[in-house]
Amino acid sequence: MEFPEDVKYTREHEWVLVEENTATVGITDYAQDQLGEIVYVELPSVGDKVSKGDAFAVVESVKTVSDIYAPVSGTVVEVNEDLPDNPTLVNEDPYGDGWIVRIEMTDTTELDDLLTAEEYQAYIAEEEEAE
Amino acid sequence: MPEEPRRSPLHGAHRALGARFTRFAGWEMPLWYSSIREEHEAVRHRAGLFDVSHMGEIEIEGPAALELVLGVATNDARRLRDGRVQYSLLCSPQGGILDDVTVHRLSGERFFLCVNAANTERDFAWIRRHAPRDAEVRDASAEFVQLALQGPAATEILSSSVPLDLRSVGRFAFVEARILDMPVLLARTGYTGEDGWEIYLRAPGLGERLWAALLDAGRSWGLVPAGLGARDTLRIEAALPLYGHEIDESTTPWEAGLGRFVDLGHAFVGREALERQLREGVPRRLVGLEVRGNALARPGNEIFAGERAVGHVTSGTFSYSLGKPVALGYVRPEFAEAGRPLAIGIRGRRVAAEVVPLPFYRRR
């Protein structure tokens, strides 16, 4: 399982890559593995305003449906147009071709709440322990 | 705190294969090993091996055994011969479905029923309550390991493990045999829409050995272990009902499209209510729906005709065989004919759907 060091993580199993004012968001390798094969991704529209914590996209596998929560507030400036036809990109390359949206951030201090790769792995281990 | 789940005697074997587990009917059972799609496709094209030890087994014995089966089950057990299996329903006095079961006739005085995990205890109590003096009812569930070997290669794989030509055994028939030295009952039944076998072994301690022997025997045919995820996608494609979804105590066999398993020519619990509903008409019918787009319908989603809510979804999935989402659900009878355009409310949106004939998938 991969946990790249150059992205930040949420407790809802999203990753966030920050480049200047833009945050690229996807779901983690751990999350895609838990979900199984993704059959559907429901994307927001470009231009949508989102607040941190909003459920703004949906990733669906045969067994479950998962909301994707905005890790930061801002405006959706790009969505991954390849996903509607190839939702399994999320399984195959969660940190690359399986990215979901790009958000132009309004408050970069929100990034302070995100986890590092190391913290996120510790968080997963705790969650699994609790099961 | 949730109750500790029950585990199959094969739990260790599943863990060793890297299974992802799920809770179902109080049990912790494998959801998938590799992926639902791979296991689904293996069963459709080659073969899959399922651990279904969560299912219950109820034995009925004695001079009045047949009388008891007839009295509680909708199908006509008098038509069963030794070594044959019959799909049947247990109904409440109101005609609601208490369970769907397979009835195996070992002899005129010995039957055993395979019942749903969630209903085993209730079925046992129900059957025992209706038992005449000369019929003994036993819940033997804890004594059995049950496996399902399903798929076009299933009969060849199983034949390679027993000194019998199983091709000559008909659908809904069973034989007793030995695999290695383990005594098994092999029933040509299943829950996937494919040819296949349900294998009953009354020796939980030997379960892992049987599991390993079958996986080994099937290796060259491409047999894979398969979990409850694929079991669900396969059974939905074949339009086989799941208790708690398509059928429960609030649904009758007529509504669920299971009328062919009801024989009104014998007395059984629920007959009067079912006769009445047959005269008066059903308030709803189970239909198959092809769903446009790629979002999956889920149990409880409302079904609409125009602006009007006319029913609800009971099961939905992605059909790997059709390459599109499908659903089962109940609608008012006037909306049940094939070709009828409807819509399903999925997460606040209306998704177009069309009533299609069942099953979605039929093996050639």
Coordinates of C-alpha atoms in Angstrom, one line a residue:
Chain A
M1 CA 0.0 0.0 0.0
E2 CA 1.3 3.4 -1.0
F3 CA 1.4 6.6 1.1
P4 CA 3.3 9.2 -0.9
E5 CA 5.1 11.8 1.2
D6 CA 4.4 14.8 -1.1
V7 CA 0.6 14.8 -0.4
K8 CA -1.4 15.5 2.8
Y9 CA -4.2 13.3 4.1
T10 CA -7.6 13.6 5.7
R11 CA -9.3 11.3 8.3
E12 CA -11.9 10.6 5.6
H13 CA -9.3 9.0 3.4
E14 CA -8.7 11.7 0.8
W15 CA -5.3 12.9 -0.3
V16 CA -4.5 16.5 -1.1
L17 CA -1.7 17.8 -3.3
V18 CA -1.1 21.5 -2.9
E19 CA 0.4 23.5 -5.8
E20 CA 0.3 27.2 -5.0
N21 CA -3.4 28.0 -4.4
T22 CA -4.7 24.8 -6.0
A23 CA -5.5 21.6 -4.2
T24 CA -5.8 18.4 -6.2
V25 CA -7.9 15.8 -4.4
G26 CA -8.4 12.1 -4.7
I27 CA -8.9 9.1 -2.4
T28 CA -6.1 7.2 -0.9
D29 CA -4.7 3.8 -1.9
Y30 CA -6.1 2.5 1.4
A31 CA -9.6 3.8 0.6
Q32 CA -9.7 2.4 -2.9
D33 CA -8.5 -1.0 -1.5
Q34 CA -11.3 -0.9 1.1
L35 CA -14.0 -0.1 -1.5
G36 CA -13.0 -2.6 -4.1
E37 CA -13.6 -2.0 -7.8
I38 CA -15.0 1.4 -8.4
V39 CA -18.0 1.4 -10.8
Y40 CA -19.1 5.0 -10.6
V41 CA -17.8 8.4 -9.7
E42 CA -20.2 11.3 -9.3
L43 CA -18.3 14.6 -9.9
P44 CA -19.2 18.1 -8.9
S45 CA -19.4 20.8 -11.6
V46 CA -16.6 23.2 -12.4
G47 CA -17.4 26.4 -10.7
D48 CA -19.1 24.8 -7.7
K49 CA -18.3 26.5 -4.4
V50 CA -17.4 24.0 -1.7
S51 CA -16.8 24.4 2.0
K52 CA -14.4 22.3 3.9
G53 CA -16.3 19.2 5.1
D54 CA -18.9 19.3 2.4
A55 CA -19.8 16.0 0.7
F56 CA -19.2 17.1 -2.9
A57 CA -18.4 13.9 -4.8
V58 CA -19.3 10.2 -4.6
V59 CA -17.3 7.1 -5.2
E60 CA -19.3 3.9 -5.6
S61 CA -18.3 0.3 -5.7
V62 CA -20.6 -2.7 -6.0
K63 CA -20.8 -3.1 -2.2
T64 CA -20.7 0.5 -1.0
V65 CA -21.1 4.1 -1.8
S66 CA -18.8 6.7 -0.2
D67 CA -19.0 10.4 -0.1
I68 CA -15.9 12.4 -0.8
Y69 CA -15.6 15.4 1.5
A70 CA -14.0 18.6 0.6
P71 CA -10.7 18.8 2.5
V72 CA -10.5 22.6 1.9
S73 CA -12.9 25.4 1.0
G74 CA -12.8 27.0 -2.4
T75 CA -14.1 26.7 -6.0
V76 CA -13.9 23.6 -8.1
V77 CA -11.7 24.6 -11.1
E78 CA -11.3 21.2 -12.7
V79 CA -12.7 17.7 -12.5
N80 CA -11.2 14.5 -13.9
E81 CA -13.2 14.0 -17.1
D82 CA -11.8 10.5 -17.6
L83 CA -13.5 9.1 -14.5
P84 CA -17.1 8.8 -15.8
D85 CA -15.9 6.4 -18.5
N86 CA -13.1 4.8 -16.5
P87 CA -13.9 4.8 -12.8
T88 CA -11.4 2.0 -12.2
L89 CA -8.6 4.6 -12.7
V90 CA -9.2 5.4 -9.0
N91 CA -8.3 1.8 -8.2
E92 CA -5.4 1.5 -10.6
D93 CA -3.7 4.9 -9.9
P94 CA -5.3 6.6 -7.0
Y95 CA -2.6 9.3 -6.6
G96 CA -2.1 9.8 -10.3
D97 CA -4.7 9.3 -13.2
G98 CA -7.3 8.6 -10.6
W99 CA -7.3 12.1 -9.1
I100 CA -10.9 13.5 -8.7
V101 CA -11.0 17.3 -8.6
R102 CA -9.0 20.4 -8.3
I103 CA -10.0 23.2 -5.9
E104 CA -8.9 26.7 -5.9
M105 CA -8.5 27.4 -2.2
T106 CA -9.9 30.4 -0.3
D107 CA -8.2 29.7 3.0
T108 CA -4.9 27.9 3.0
T109 CA -4.8 27.8 6.8
E110 CA -7.3 24.9 6.5
L111 CA -4.3 22.8 5.3
D112 CA -2.9 22.9 8.8
D113 CA -5.6 20.3 9.9
L114 CA -4.4 17.7 7.3
L115 CA -2.2 14.7 8.2
T116 CA 1.2 13.8 7.0
A117 CA 1.8 10.4 5.4
E118 CA 3.2 9.1 8.7
E119 CA 0.3 10.5 10.8
Y120 CA -2.3 9.1 8.3
Q121 CA -0.7 5.6 8.5
A122 CA -0.8 5.8 12.3
Y123 CA -4.5 6.8 12.0
I124 CA -5.4 3.8 9.8
A125 CA -3.6 1.5 12.2
E126 CA -5.6 2.9 15.1
E127 CA -8.9 2.5 13.1
E128 CA -8.1 -1.1 12.2
E129 CA -7.2 -1.8 15.8
A130 CA -10.6 -0.5 16.9
E131 CA -12.5 -2.8 14.6
Chain B
M1 CA -21.4 -3.2 21.5
P2 CA -22.3 -5.3 18.4
E3 CA -22.5 -9.0 19.2
E4 CA -19.4 -11.1 18.3
P5 CA -19.9 -12.4 14.8
R6 CA -20.1 -16.1 14.2
R7 CA -17.4 -17.6 12.0
S8 CA -17.3 -20.4 9.6
P9 CA -15.1 -23.5 10.4
L10 CA -13.1 -22.3 7.3
H11 CA -12.3 -18.9 8.7
G12 CA -8.6 -19.6 9.0
A13 CA -8.5 -20.8 5.4
H14 CA -10.2 -17.6 4.2
R15 CA -7.8 -15.5 6.2
A16 CA -4.8 -17.4 4.7
L17 CA -6.2 -16.6 1.2
G18 CA -6.3 -12.9 2.0
A19 CA -10.1 -12.6 2.1
R20 CA -11.8 -9.3 2.8
F21 CA -14.6 -10.1 5.3
T22 CA -18.1 -8.7 5.8
R23 CA -20.8 -9.1 8.3
F24 CA -23.9 -10.9 7.1
A25 CA -26.8 -12.3 9.1
G26 CA -24.7 -12.3 12.3
W27 CA -21.8 -14.0 10.5
E28 CA -18.4 -12.8 9.4
M29 CA -17.9 -14.3 6.0
P30 CA -15.6 -13.6 3.0
L31 CA -16.8 -10.7 0.9
W32 CA -14.1 -11.2 -1.8
Y33 CA -10.6 -12.6 -2.2
S34 CA -9.4 -11.0 -5.4
S35 CA -12.2 -8.8 -6.6
I36 CA -16.0 -9.2 -7.0
R37 CA -15.7 -8.8 -10.8
E38 CA -13.0 -11.5 -11.1
E39 CA -14.9 -13.9 -9.0
H40 CA -18.2 -13.2 -10.7
E41 CA -16.6 -13.8 -14.1
A42 CA -14.9 -17.0 -12.9
V43 CA -18.3 -18.4 -12.0
R44 CA -19.9 -17.4 -15.3
H45 CA -17.1 -18.8 -17.4
R46 CA -15.2 -21.4 -15.4
A47 CA -16.0 -22.0 -11.7
G48 CA -16.0 -20.5 -8.2
L49 CA -16.0 -22.1 -4.8
F50 CA -18.1 -20.4 -2.1
D51 CA -18.1 -21.2 1.6
V52 CA -21.8 -21.0 2.6
S53 CA -21.5 -22.6 6.0
H54 CA -23.6 -19.8 7.4
M55 CA -26.7 -21.4 5.8
G56 CA -28.8 -23.5 8.2
E57 CA -29.7 -27.2 8.0
I58 CA -32.9 -28.5 9.6
E59 CA -33.5 -32.2 9.7
I60 CA -37.0 -33.7 9.8
E61 CA -37.4 -37.4 10.5
G62 CA -40.1 -39.9 11.4
P63 CA -43.2 -41.5 10.0
A64 CA -44.9 -38.1 9.8
A65 CA -41.9 -36.3 8.2
L66 CA -43.7 -35.9 4.9
E67 CA -46.8 -34.7 6.5
L68 CA -44.9 -32.0 8.4
V69 CA -43.1 -30.8 5.2
L70 CA -46.4 -30.7 3.4
G71 CA -48.0 -28.8 6.2
V72 CA -45.5 -25.9 6.4
A73 CA -44.1 -25.6 2.9
T74 CA -45.9 -24.2 -0.2
N75 CA -44.6 -26.6 -2.8
D76 CA -46.0 -30.1 -3.1
A77 CA -43.5 -32.3 -1.3
R78 CA -45.4 -35.4 -2.4
R79 CA -43.9 -34.9 -5.9
L80 CA -40.4 -35.3 -4.4
R81 CA -38.7 -38.7 -4.9
D82 CA -35.7 -40.0 -2.9
G83 CA -32.6 -38.1 -3.9
R84 CA -34.5 -35.1 -5.2
V85 CA -34.5 -31.5 -4.1
Q86 CA -37.4 -29.0 -4.2
Y87 CA -37.4 -25.2 -3.8
S88 CA -40.2 -24.2 -1.5
L89 CA -41.4 -21.4 0.8
L90 CA -42.5 -21.3 4.4
C91 CA -45.3 -18.9 4.9
S92 CA -47.1 -17.2 7.8
P93 CA -50.9 -17.7 8.1
Q94 CA -51.2 -14.3 6.4
G95 CA -49.3 -15.7 3.4
G96 CA -46.1 -13.7 4.1
I97 CA -42.8 -15.4 3.3
L98 CA -41.0 -16.6 6.5
D99 CA -38.2 -18.2 4.4
D100 CA -37.2 -19.7 1.2
V101 CA -35.7 -23.2 1.5
T102 CA -34.5 -26.2 -0.4
V103 CA -36.1 -29.5 0.7
H104 CA -34.0 -32.6 0.2
R105 CA -35.8 -36.0 0.4
L106 CA -33.4 -38.7 1.7
S107 CA -36.4 -41.1 2.2
G108 CA -40.1 -40.9 2.8
E109 CA -39.3 -40.5 6.5
R110 CA -36.1 -38.3 6.2
F111 CA -35.9 -34.8 4.8
F112 CA -33.5 -32.0 5.3
L113 CA -34.0 -28.4 4.6
C114 CA -31.3 -25.9 3.7
V115 CA -32.5 -22.5 5.1
N116 CA -31.3 -18.9 5.3
A117 CA -28.7 -18.1 8.0
A118 CA -30.8 -15.2 9.4
N119 CA -33.9 -17.3 9.7
T120 CA -32.5 -20.6 11.0
E121 CA -33.6 -20.3 14.6
R122 CA -37.0 -19.0 13.7
D123 CA -37.6 -21.6 11.0
F124 CA -36.6 -24.3 13.4
A125 CA -39.0 -23.1 16.1
W126 CA -41.8 -22.6 13.5
I127 CA -41.4 -26.1 12.0
R128 CA -41.2 -27.7 15.4
R129 CA -44.3 -25.9 16.5
H130 CA -46.2 -27.5 13.6
A131 CA -44.7 -31.0 14.0
P132 CA -47.0 -33.9 14.6
R133 CA -46.0 -36.4 17.3
D134 CA -44.3 -38.7 14.8
A135 CA -41.9 -36.2 13.3
E136 CA -38.7 -35.1 14.9
V137 CA -37.2 -31.8 14.0
R138 CA -33.5 -31.0 14.6
D139 CA -31.4 -27.9 13.9
A140 CA -28.2 -29.5 12.7
S141 CA -26.7 -26.2 11.4
A142 CA -23.7 -26.3 13.7
E143 CA -22.8 -29.8 12.4
F144 CA -22.4 -28.8 8.8
V145 CA -19.8 -27.2 6.5
Q146 CA -21.6 -26.2 3.3
L147 CA -19.7 -25.2 0.2
A148 CA -21.1 -24.2 -3.2
L149 CA -19.1 -25.1 -6.3
Q150 CA -20.7 -23.2 -9.2
G151 CA -20.0 -22.5 -12.8
P152 CA -19.8 -24.3 -16.2
A153 CA -16.8 -26.4 -15.1
A154 CA -18.3 -27.3 -11.7
T155 CA -19.6 -30.8 -12.7
E156 CA -16.3 -31.8 -14.3
I157 CA -14.3 -30.6 -11.3
L158 CA -16.4 -32.4 -8.8
S159 CA -16.5 -35.5 -10.9
S160 CA -12.7 -35.6 -10.8
S161 CA -12.9 -35.9 -7.0
V162 CA -15.5 -38.7 -6.7
P163 CA -15.8 -42.1 -8.2
L164 CA -19.1 -41.1 -9.9
D165 CA -20.1 -39.6 -13.2
L166 CA -22.0 -36.6 -11.9
R167 CA -23.0 -35.5 -15.4
S168 CA -25.8 -38.1 -15.1
V169 CA -27.2 -36.5 -11.9
G170 CA -30.0 -34.2 -12.9
R171 CA -30.7 -30.6 -11.8
F172 CA -32.3 -30.6 -8.3
A173 CA -31.1 -34.1 -7.6
F174 CA -28.5 -35.1 -5.0
V175 CA -26.2 -38.1 -4.3
E176 CA -24.2 -39.2 -1.4
A177 CA -20.5 -39.7 -2.0
R178 CA -17.0 -39.4 -0.6
I179 CA -14.3 -36.8 -1.4
L180 CA -11.0 -38.2 -0.2
D181 CA -12.5 -40.1 2.8
M182 CA -15.0 -37.4 3.7
P183 CA -18.7 -38.3 3.4
V184 CA -20.6 -35.6 1.5
L185 CA -24.0 -34.9 0.1
L186 CA -23.7 -33.4 -3.4
A187 CA -26.8 -31.5 -4.5
R188 CA -27.0 -30.1 -8.0
T189 CA -28.4 -26.8 -6.9
G190 CA -27.1 -23.3 -6.4
Y191 CA -27.7 -19.6 -6.2
T192 CA -25.8 -18.2 -9.1
G193 CA -27.8 -19.0 -12.2
E194 CA -25.0 -21.5 -13.3
D195 CA -24.7 -25.2 -13.3
G196 CA -23.3 -26.2 -10.0
W197 CA -23.3 -28.1 -6.7
E198 CA -24.0 -27.5 -3.1
I199 CA -21.8 -29.7 -0.9
Y200 CA -22.8 -30.7 2.6
L201 CA -20.2 -32.2 4.9
R202 CA -21.2 -33.2 8.4
A203 CA -17.8 -32.7 10.0
P204 CA -16.9 -29.1 10.6
G205 CA -13.4 -30.2 11.6
L206 CA -12.8 -31.5 8.1
G207 CA -14.0 -28.4 6.4
E208 CA -10.6 -26.9 5.6
R209 CA -9.5 -30.2 4.1
L210 CA -12.5 -30.4 1.8
W211 CA -12.1 -26.7 0.8
A212 CA -8.4 -27.3 0.0
A213 CA -9.1 -30.6 -1.9
L214 CA -11.7 -28.9 -4.1
L215 CA -9.6 -25.8 -4.8
D216 CA -6.8 -28.2 -5.7
A217 CA -9.0 -30.3 -8.0
G218 CA -10.3 -27.3 -9.8
R219 CA -7.0 -25.5 -10.3
S220 CA -6.5 -26.6 -13.9
W221 CA -10.1 -25.5 -14.8
G222 CA -9.5 -22.0 -13.4
L223 CA -11.5 -22.5 -10.2
V224 CA -11.2 -19.6 -7.7
P225 CA -12.5 -19.0 -4.2
A226 CA -15.5 -16.6 -4.4
G227 CA -17.1 -14.5 -1.7
L228 CA -20.5 -13.0 -0.8
G229 CA -19.9 -10.0 -3.1
A230 CA -19.9 -12.1 -6.2
R231 CA -22.6 -14.3 -4.8
D232 CA -24.8 -11.2 -4.6
T233 CA -24.1 -9.9 -8.1
L234 CA -24.6 -13.4 -9.6
R235 CA -27.9 -14.0 -7.8
I236 CA -29.2 -10.6 -8.8
E237 CA -28.4 -11.3 -12.4
A238 CA -30.2 -14.6 -12.1
A239 CA -33.1 -12.8 -10.3
L240 CA -32.9 -15.2 -7.3
P241 CA -34.5 -13.6 -4.3
L242 CA -32.5 -12.7 -1.1
Y243 CA -34.4 -13.0 2.2
G244 CA -34.7 -9.5 3.7
H245 CA -34.5 -7.9 0.3
E246 CA -36.9 -9.3 -2.3
I247 CA -38.8 -11.5 0.2
D248 CA -39.8 -11.2 3.8
E249 CA -42.8 -11.6 6.0
S250 CA -44.5 -8.7 4.4
T251 CA -44.3 -10.1 0.8
T252 CA -46.2 -13.1 -0.6
P253 CA -45.0 -15.6 -3.2
W254 CA -47.4 -14.1 -5.8
E255 CA -45.9 -10.6 -5.3
A256 CA -42.3 -12.0 -5.5
G257 CA -42.9 -13.9 -8.7
L258 CA -42.5 -17.2 -6.9
G259 CA -46.0 -18.5 -7.6
R260 CA -44.7 -21.6 -9.5
F261 CA -43.4 -22.8 -6.1
V262 CA -46.9 -22.7 -4.6
D263 CA -49.2 -25.7 -4.9
L264 CA -52.7 -24.9 -3.7
G265 CA -53.7 -28.6 -4.0
H266 CA -52.5 -29.4 -0.5
A267 CA -53.1 -27.9 2.9
F268 CA -50.3 -25.7 4.3
V269 CA -49.9 -22.7 6.6
G270 CA -50.8 -19.6 4.6
R271 CA -52.9 -21.3 1.9
E272 CA -56.1 -19.5 2.6
A273 CA -54.5 -16.1 2.6
L274 CA -52.7 -17.0 -0.7
E275 CA -55.9 -18.2 -2.3
R276 CA -57.5 -14.9 -1.2
Q277 CA -54.8 -12.8 -2.7
L278 CA -54.9 -14.8 -5.9
R279 CA -58.6 -13.9 -6.2
E280 CA -58.2 -10.3 -5.2
G281 CA -55.0 -9.5 -7.0
V282 CA -51.6 -8.4 -5.7
P283 CA -50.9 -4.8 -4.6
R284 CA -47.4 -4.9 -6.1
R285 CA -45.1 -7.0 -8.1
L286 CA -41.3 -7.7 -8.2
V287 CA -39.8 -6.4 -11.4
G288 CA -36.3 -6.2 -13.0
L289 CA -35.0 -2.7 -14.0
E290 CA -32.2 -1.7 -16.3
V291 CA -30.8 1.5 -15.0
R292 CA -29.4 4.2 -17.3
G293 CA -26.1 5.8 -16.4
N294 CA -23.7 4.2 -14.0
A295 CA -25.0 5.1 -10.5
L296 CA -26.2 2.0 -8.7
A297 CA -29.7 1.8 -7.3
R298 CA -29.7 0.7 -3.6
P299 CA -32.3 -1.0 -1.5
G300 CA -34.9 1.5 -0.4
N301 CA -34.5 3.9 -3.3
E302 CA -37.9 5.0 -4.5
I303 CA -39.2 4.1 -8.0
F304 CA -41.2 6.8 -9.8
A305 CA -43.6 6.8 -12.8
G306 CA -43.5 10.5 -13.7
E307 CA -43.8 12.4 -10.4
R308 CA -45.6 9.6 -8.7
A309 CA -43.8 7.2 -6.3
V310 CA -44.9 3.7 -7.4
G311 CA -42.5 1.4 -5.5
H312 CA -39.0 0.8 -4.2
V313 CA -35.8 -1.0 -5.0
T314 CA -35.0 -4.2 -3.1
S315 CA -31.5 -4.9 -4.6
G316 CA -29.3 -3.1 -7.0
T317 CA -25.9 -3.8 -8.5
F318 CA -23.6 -3.5 -11.5
S319 CA -24.3 -6.5 -13.8
Y320 CA -21.0 -7.6 -15.1
S321 CA -22.7 -9.9 -17.6
L322 CA -24.7 -7.0 -19.1
G323 CA -22.2 -4.3 -18.5
K324 CA -24.7 -2.0 -16.9
P325 CA -26.5 -1.4 -13.6
V326 CA -29.6 -3.4 -12.8
A327 CA -32.1 -3.5 -10.0
L328 CA -34.9 -5.5 -8.5
G329 CA -37.8 -3.8 -6.9
Y330 CA -41.5 -3.8 -6.2
V331 CA -43.9 -1.6 -8.1
R332 CA -47.7 -1.3 -8.3
P333 CA -48.9 -4.0 -10.8
E334 CA -50.0 -1.5 -13.4
F335 CA -46.3 -0.4 -13.8
A336 CA -44.9 -3.9 -14.0
E337 CA -45.0 -4.7 -17.7
A338 CA -41.7 -5.0 -19.6
G339 CA -40.8 -1.9 -21.5
R340 CA -42.4 0.5 -19.0
P341 CA -40.1 3.5 -18.5
L342 CA -39.7 4.4 -14.9
A343 CA -37.2 6.4 -12.8
I344 CA -35.3 5.6 -9.6
G345 CA -34.4 8.3 -7.0
I346 CA -30.7 7.9 -6.4
R347 CA -29.2 10.4 -4.0
G348 CA -31.7 13.1 -4.8
R349 CA -31.6 12.6 -8.5
R350 CA -34.1 10.8 -10.8
V351 CA -32.2 8.2 -12.9
A352 CA -34.1 6.7 -15.9
A353 CA -34.8 3.0 -15.8
E354 CA -36.9 0.5 -17.7
V355 CA -38.7 -2.6 -16.7
V356 CA -37.1 -5.6 -18.4
P357 CA -38.0 -9.3 -18.3
L358 CA -36.3 -11.4 -15.6
P359 CA -33.9 -13.0 -15.2
F360 CA -31.4 -10.4 -16.4
Y361 CA -29.0 -13.2 -17.2
R362 CA -29.8 -16.7 -18.3
R363 CA -27.1 -19.3 -18.9
R364 CA -27.1 -20.7 -22.4

